[in-house]
XYZ file of C-alpha atoms in Angstrom:
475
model
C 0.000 0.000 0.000
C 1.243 3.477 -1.039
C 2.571 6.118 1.523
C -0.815 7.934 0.270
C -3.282 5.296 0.799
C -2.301 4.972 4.556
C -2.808 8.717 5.027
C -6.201 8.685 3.592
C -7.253 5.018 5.031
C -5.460 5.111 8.420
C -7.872 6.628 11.511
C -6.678 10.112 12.428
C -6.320 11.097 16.300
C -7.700 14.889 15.965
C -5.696 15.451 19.072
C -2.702 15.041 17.584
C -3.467 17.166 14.645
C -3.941 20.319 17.116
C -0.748 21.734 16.997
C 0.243 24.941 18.801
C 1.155 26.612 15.454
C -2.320 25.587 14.097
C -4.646 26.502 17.473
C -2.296 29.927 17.409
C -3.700 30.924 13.799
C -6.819 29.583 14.115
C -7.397 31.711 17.409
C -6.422 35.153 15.556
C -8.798 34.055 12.163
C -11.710 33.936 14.277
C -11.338 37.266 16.250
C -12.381 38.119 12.545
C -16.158 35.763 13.384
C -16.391 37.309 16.705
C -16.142 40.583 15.582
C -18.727 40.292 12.621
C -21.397 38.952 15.664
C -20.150 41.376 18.158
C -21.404 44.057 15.902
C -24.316 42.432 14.592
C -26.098 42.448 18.527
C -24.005 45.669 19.529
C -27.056 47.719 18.957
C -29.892 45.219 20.144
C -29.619 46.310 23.661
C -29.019 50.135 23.997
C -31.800 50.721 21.477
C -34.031 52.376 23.970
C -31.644 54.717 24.810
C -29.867 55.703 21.382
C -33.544 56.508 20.775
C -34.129 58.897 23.984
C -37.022 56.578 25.207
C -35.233 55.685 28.325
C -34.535 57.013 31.632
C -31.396 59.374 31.104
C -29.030 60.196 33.949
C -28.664 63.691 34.706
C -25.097 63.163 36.192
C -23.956 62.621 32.333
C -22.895 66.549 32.427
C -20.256 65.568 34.705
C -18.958 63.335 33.093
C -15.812 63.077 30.483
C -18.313 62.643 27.316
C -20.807 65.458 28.949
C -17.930 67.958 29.409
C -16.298 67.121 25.554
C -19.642 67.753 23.985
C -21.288 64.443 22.916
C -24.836 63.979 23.356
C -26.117 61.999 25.298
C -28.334 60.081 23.262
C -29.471 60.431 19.450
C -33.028 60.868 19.310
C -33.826 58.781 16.570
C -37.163 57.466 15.358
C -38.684 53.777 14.217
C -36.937 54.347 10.515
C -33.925 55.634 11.324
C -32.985 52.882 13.855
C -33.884 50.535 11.676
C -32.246 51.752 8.886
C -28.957 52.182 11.153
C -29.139 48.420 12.104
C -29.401 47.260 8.755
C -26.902 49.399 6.707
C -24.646 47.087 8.239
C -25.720 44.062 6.212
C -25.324 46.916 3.015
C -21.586 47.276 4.351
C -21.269 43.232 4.906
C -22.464 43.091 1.252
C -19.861 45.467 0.111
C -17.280 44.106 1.849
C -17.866 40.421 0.913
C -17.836 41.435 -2.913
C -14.780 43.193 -2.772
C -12.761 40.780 -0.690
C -12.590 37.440 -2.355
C -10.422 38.577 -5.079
C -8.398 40.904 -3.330
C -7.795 37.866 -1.023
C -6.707 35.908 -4.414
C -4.643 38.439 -5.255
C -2.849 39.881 -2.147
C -3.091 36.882 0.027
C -5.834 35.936 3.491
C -3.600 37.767 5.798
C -3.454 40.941 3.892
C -7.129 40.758 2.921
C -7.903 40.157 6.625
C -5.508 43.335 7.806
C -7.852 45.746 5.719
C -10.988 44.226 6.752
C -9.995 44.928 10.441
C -8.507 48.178 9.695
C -12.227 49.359 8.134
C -13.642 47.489 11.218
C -11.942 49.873 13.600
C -11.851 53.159 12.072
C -16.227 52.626 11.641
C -16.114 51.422 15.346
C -14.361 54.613 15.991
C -16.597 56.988 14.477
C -19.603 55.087 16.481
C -17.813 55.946 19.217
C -18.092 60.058 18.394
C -21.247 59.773 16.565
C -23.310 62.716 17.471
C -25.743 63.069 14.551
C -27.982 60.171 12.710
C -25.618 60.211 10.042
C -22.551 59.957 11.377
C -23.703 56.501 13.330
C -25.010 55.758 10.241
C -21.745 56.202 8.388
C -19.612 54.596 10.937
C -21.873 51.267 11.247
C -21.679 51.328 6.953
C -18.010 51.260 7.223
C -18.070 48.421 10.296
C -20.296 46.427 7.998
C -17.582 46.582 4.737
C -15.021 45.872 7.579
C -17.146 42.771 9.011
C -18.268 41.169 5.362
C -14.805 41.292 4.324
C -13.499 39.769 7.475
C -16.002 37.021 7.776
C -15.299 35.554 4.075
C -11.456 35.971 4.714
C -12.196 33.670 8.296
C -14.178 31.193 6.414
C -11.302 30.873 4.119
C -8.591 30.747 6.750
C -9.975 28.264 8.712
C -10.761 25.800 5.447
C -7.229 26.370 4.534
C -5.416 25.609 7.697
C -7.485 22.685 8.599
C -6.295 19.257 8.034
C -9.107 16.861 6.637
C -10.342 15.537 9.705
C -10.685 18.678 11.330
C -12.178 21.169 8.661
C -16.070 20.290 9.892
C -14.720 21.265 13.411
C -12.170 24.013 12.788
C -14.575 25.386 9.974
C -18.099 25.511 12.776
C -15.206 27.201 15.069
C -16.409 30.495 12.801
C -19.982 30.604 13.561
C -18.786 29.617 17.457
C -17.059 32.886 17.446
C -19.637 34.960 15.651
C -21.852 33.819 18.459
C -19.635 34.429 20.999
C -18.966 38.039 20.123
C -22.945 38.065 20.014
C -22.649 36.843 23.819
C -19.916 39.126 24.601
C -21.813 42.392 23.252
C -24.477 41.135 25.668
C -22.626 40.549 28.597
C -21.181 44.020 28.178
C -24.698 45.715 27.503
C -25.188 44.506 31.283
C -23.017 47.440 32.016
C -23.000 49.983 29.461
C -26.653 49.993 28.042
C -27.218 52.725 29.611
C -27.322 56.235 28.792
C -24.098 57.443 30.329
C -21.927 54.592 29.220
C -23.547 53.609 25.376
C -19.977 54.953 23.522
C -18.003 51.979 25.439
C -19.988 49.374 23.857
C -18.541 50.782 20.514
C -14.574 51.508 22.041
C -14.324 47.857 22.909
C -14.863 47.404 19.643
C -12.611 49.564 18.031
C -9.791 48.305 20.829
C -10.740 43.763 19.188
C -10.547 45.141 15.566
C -6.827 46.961 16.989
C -5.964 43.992 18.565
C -6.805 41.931 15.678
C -4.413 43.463 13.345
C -1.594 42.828 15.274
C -2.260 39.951 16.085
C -2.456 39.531 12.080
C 1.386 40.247 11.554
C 2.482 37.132 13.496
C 0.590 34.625 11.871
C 1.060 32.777 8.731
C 0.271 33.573 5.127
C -2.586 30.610 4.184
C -0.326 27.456 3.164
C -3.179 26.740 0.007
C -3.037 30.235 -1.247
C 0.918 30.588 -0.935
C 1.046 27.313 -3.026
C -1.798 28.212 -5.636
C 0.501 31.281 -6.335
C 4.221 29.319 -7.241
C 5.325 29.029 -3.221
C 5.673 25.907 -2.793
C 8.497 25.765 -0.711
C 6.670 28.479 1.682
C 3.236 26.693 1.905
C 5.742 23.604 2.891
C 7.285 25.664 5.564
C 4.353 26.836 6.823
C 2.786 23.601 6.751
C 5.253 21.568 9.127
C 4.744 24.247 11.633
C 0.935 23.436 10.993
C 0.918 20.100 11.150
C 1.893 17.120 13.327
C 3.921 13.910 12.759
C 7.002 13.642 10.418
C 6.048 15.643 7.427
C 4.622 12.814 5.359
C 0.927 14.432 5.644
C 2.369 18.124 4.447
C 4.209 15.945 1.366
C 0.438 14.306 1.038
C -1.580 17.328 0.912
C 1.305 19.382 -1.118
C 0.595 16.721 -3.883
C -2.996 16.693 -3.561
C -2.859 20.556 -4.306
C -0.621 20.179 -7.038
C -3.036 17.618 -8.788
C -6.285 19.814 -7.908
C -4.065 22.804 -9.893
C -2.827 20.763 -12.940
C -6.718 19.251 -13.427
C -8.369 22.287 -13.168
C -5.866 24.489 -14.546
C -8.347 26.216 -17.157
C -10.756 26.190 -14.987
C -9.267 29.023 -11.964
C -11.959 31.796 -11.621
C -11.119 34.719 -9.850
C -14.067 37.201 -11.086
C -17.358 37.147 -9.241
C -19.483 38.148 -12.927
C -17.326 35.305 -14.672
C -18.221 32.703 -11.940
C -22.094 34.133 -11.955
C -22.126 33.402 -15.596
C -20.160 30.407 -16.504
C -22.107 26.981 -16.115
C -19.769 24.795 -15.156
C -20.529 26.218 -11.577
C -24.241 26.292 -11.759
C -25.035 23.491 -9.599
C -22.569 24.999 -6.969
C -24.050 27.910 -7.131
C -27.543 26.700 -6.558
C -26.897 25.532 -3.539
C -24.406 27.868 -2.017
C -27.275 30.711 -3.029
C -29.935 28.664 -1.623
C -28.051 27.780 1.928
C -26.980 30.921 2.656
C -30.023 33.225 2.093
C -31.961 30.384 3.234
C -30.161 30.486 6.707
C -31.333 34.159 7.068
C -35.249 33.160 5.906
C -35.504 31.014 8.645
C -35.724 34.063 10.891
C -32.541 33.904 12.873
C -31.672 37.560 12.790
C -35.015 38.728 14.166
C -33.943 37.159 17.075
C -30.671 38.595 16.798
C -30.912 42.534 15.839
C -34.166 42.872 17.783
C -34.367 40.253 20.786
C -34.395 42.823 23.526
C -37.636 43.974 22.199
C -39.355 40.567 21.434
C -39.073 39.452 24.935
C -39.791 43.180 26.344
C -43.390 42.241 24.993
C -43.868 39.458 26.952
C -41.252 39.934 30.108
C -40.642 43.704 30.493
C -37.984 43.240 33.427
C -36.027 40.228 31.754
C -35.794 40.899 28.597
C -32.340 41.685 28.324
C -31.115 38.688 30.872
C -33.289 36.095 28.801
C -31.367 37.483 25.887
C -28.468 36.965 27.301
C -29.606 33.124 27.994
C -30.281 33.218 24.493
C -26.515 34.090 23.595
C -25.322 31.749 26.562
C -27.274 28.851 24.882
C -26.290 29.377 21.075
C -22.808 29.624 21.903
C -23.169 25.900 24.054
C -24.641 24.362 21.443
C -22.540 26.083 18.793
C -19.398 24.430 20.519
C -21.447 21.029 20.667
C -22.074 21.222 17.209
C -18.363 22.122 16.189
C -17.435 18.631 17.464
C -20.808 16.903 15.662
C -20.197 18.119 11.795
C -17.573 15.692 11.542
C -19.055 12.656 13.739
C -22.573 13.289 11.975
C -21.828 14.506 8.584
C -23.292 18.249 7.128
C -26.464 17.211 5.395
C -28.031 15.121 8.477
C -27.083 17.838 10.909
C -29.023 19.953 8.300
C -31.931 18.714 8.010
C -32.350 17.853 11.693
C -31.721 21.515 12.641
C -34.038 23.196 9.504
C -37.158 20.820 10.616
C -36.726 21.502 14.441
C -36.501 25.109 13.330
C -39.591 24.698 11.521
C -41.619 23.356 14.768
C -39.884 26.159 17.190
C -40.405 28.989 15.337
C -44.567 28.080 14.801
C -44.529 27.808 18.108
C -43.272 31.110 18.763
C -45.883 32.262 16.762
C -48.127 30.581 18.751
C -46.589 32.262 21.846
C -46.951 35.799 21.106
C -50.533 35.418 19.392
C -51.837 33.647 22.551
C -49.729 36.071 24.484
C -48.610 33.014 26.280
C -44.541 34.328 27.573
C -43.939 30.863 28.593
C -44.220 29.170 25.454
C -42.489 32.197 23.735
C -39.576 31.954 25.656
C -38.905 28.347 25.777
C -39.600 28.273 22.011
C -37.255 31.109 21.404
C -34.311 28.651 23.151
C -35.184 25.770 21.361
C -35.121 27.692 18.070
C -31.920 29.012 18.741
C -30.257 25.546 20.132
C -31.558 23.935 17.050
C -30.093 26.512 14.877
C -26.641 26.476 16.530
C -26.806 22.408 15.534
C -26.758 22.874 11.795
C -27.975 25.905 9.885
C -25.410 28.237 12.073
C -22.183 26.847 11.172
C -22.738 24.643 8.583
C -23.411 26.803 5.505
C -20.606 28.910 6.098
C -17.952 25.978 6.085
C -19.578 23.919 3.350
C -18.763 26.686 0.557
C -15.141 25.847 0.307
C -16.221 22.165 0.416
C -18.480 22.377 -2.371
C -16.040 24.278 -4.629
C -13.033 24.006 -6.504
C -9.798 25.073 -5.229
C -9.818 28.170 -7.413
C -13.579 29.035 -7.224
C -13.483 28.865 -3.522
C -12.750 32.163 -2.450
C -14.991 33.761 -5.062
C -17.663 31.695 -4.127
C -17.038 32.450 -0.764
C -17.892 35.831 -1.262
C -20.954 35.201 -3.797
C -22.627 32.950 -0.973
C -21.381 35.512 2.115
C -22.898 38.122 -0.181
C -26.059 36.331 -0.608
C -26.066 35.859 3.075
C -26.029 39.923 3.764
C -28.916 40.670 1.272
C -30.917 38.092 3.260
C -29.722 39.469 6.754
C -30.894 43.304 5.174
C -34.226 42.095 3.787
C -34.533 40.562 7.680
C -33.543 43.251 9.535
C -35.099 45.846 7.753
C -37.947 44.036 7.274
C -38.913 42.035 10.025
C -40.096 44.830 12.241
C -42.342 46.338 9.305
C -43.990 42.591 8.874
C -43.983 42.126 12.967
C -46.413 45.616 13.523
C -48.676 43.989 10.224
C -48.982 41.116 10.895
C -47.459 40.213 14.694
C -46.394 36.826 15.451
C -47.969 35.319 12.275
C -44.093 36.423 11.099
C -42.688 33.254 12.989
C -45.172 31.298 11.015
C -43.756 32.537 7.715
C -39.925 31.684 9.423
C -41.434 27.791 10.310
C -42.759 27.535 6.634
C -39.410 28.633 5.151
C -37.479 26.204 7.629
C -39.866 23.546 6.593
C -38.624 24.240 3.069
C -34.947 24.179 3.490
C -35.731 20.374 5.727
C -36.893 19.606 1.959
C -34.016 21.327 0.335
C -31.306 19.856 2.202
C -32.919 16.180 1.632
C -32.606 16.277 -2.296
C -29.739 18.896 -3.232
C -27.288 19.204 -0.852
C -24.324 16.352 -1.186
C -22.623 15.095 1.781
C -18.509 16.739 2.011
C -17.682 15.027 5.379
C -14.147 13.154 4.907
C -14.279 13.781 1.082
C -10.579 14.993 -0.130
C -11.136 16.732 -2.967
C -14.791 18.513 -4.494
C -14.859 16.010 -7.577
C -15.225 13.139 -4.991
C -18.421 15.558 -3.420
C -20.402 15.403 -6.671
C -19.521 12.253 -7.533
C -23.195 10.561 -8.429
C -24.693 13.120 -6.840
């Protein structure tokens, strides 16, 4: 038996895989995930204050912001807010464009420099916005910084990650976005208020800071440094990623080289050329279909506008039960990390999309029977059965449904996707909700329902396949 067919027959030990080098660069990629969910909540919380609807301390004269001019809150109205929430899926949708090529062509690390750079210069002017616009302006430019940053993780992580550890490395991405989620919560505890509001947006600015350079130490992405003629550097940085003796970095090296020389003509590095050509129809399909399809299912409701959900039926709680919320997606985010590889992508799927479908009629069911018990307990087991499948799963499976040199440009046409969805949510969702109230959740459990279907009949299986052709193989 070749030196190849014991690497790919031979049971891999995960815990041996985990190298410092690897955990090291895997840990700064996905400050890039919790800062895309850290700004996605940032604003569910202090909402009642940016708006001048709650109590405001009169002490705020006194202090530093009071004396330097800055209002203390924005007076902004039902549009405006919601407009200001959502621009930031208009930024994600820039940024996500923009940043799969200029990742192909400057390299992940540099790509992922500039995304945090934007991140932290919006952050910033959050942090003096005194006018509409200018929060407006700075949460556009945090949303270009956060949709570049998020395809640039996704594409990291897939990169790094030795075969038996993509499914888990690659759910590690929505695991952070939900624990950024979790941390803006935990700091809204403190700073929702309308003295301290700014800090919420400075401890942002100081991650995206930190990010960067953190950035400088880590390696270049060992796939992209050999797509582009350095093969002795992806080498290099491959033994530092890997364990054992080196014969798994000569293994994958080879596989690479083969995955170049077959598809050769077939490298696409333009987002209207991959739209257009139909080789990558199928892919797209699916990618198109999994990604907006996560957002239809309602998740982001619960996200941008949670505080106020619960407010309706527990007034006092509403920002501790989202917390809970938070507390619970990011358990059962981790949980799932180690599933996607045990259970495979497509059953994990299907299980979460037609749970989803159940939970979220129930909500529905909650609010128009004004029941806060069933609400609530829905709402966690809507988010627990999101966090199994339909939260990290679509993000990882791009790369794993693509070619080596479609992969970062369909990482942005799917992350893309995924922003228009998360806009047509967020700005629509509280339109639909004073309509037609809880009925909404109904229309989430319908679509849910759907993607159960979806999932079942189009969606191939990529756990432990090596190489894309082998996903679509009689598929």
């Amino acid at each position: 038996m070749s030196q190849d067919q014991l690497l790919l027959g031979e049971e891999r030990r995960p815990r041996r895989s985990l190298t410092p080098a690897l955990t090291g660069s895997v840990f700064v990629a996905c400050m890039g995930a919790l800062q895309f969910g850290y700004h996605m909540a940032e604003l569910n919380a202090p909402q009642e204050v940016l708006m001048c609807h709650g109590p405001l301390d009169p002490a705020y004269a006194d202090t530093w912001w009071g004396r330097h001019g800055w209002d203390q809150c924005l007076h902004l109205n039902d549009s405006q807010y919601g407009l200001v929430t959502s621009i930031f899926s208009v930024g994600g949708l820039v940024g996500s464009l923009c940043t799969g090529s200029q990742a192909d062509r400057y390299g992940r690390r540099p790509a992922a420099i500039g995304s945090s750079v934007l991140a932290a210069m919006g952050s910033a002017a959050m942090v003096f916005a005194n006018s509409y616009a200018q929060l407006l302006v700075g949460r556009l430019i945090v949303g270009v910084g956060c949709g570049g940053g998020i395809v640039v993780t996704s594409l990291m992580l897939n990169e790094m990650a030795p075969t038996e550890l993509k499914g888990a490395l690659g759910a590690l991405n929505q695991t952070c976005i939900n624990l950024g989620i979790l941390v803006t919560q935990l700091l809204a505890f403190a700073w929702a208020n309308s003295v301290q509001w700014r800090l919420l947006f400075l401890a942002a600015t100081l991650v995206a800071a930190v990010h960067c350079a953190l950035l400088l130490g880590v390696d270049e992405s060992p796939r992209w440094l050999a797509a582009n003629g350095d093969e002795q550097g992806a080498e290099r940085v491959l033994r530092r990623l890997r364990a054992g003796d080196g014969a798994e970095t000569a293994h994958e090296l080879r596989e690479w080289r083969r995955g170049r020389e077959h598809e050769a003509a077939g490298q696409c590095s333009s987002l209207r050329r991959y739209m257009q050509d139909a080789r990558y129809a199928r892919v797209r399909g699916v990618v198109a279909v999994l990604l907006m399809g996560q957002q239809f299912c309602g998740i982001n409701s619960i996200v941008f506008y949670g505080v106020k959900l619960i407010s309706g039926a527990l007034p006092e709680l509403s920002i501790a039960v989202n917390f809970g919320i938070s507390v619970v997606n990011l358990i059962v985010t981790l949980t799932a990390a180690g599933l996607v590889d045990r259970l495979g992508r497509r059953p994990l799927l299907q299980f979460s999309a037609a749970a989803m479908a159940v939970a979220s009629t129930l909500m529905a069911a909650g609010i128009l029977l004004n029941s806060a018990a069933v609400l609530v307990v829905c709402t966690f087991a809507y988010i627990m059965f999101f966090a199994l499948g339909f939260g990290p799963i679509p993000f990882l499976i791009i790369a794993e449904l693509s070619s080596p040199g479609t992969a970062a440009v369909a990482q942005s046409y799917g992350i893309a996707l995924n922003w228009v969805a998360t806009f047509i949510v967020g700005f629509g969702f509280p339109i639909l909700n004073k309509l037609i109230g809880g009925y909404v959740f109904a229309m989430f459990g319908a679509f849910a329902a759907f993607m159960a279907l979806y999932v079942r009949h189009r969606v191939p299986e990529t756990r432990g396949k090596h190489d894309y052709r082998e996903v679509w193989q009689g598929f």
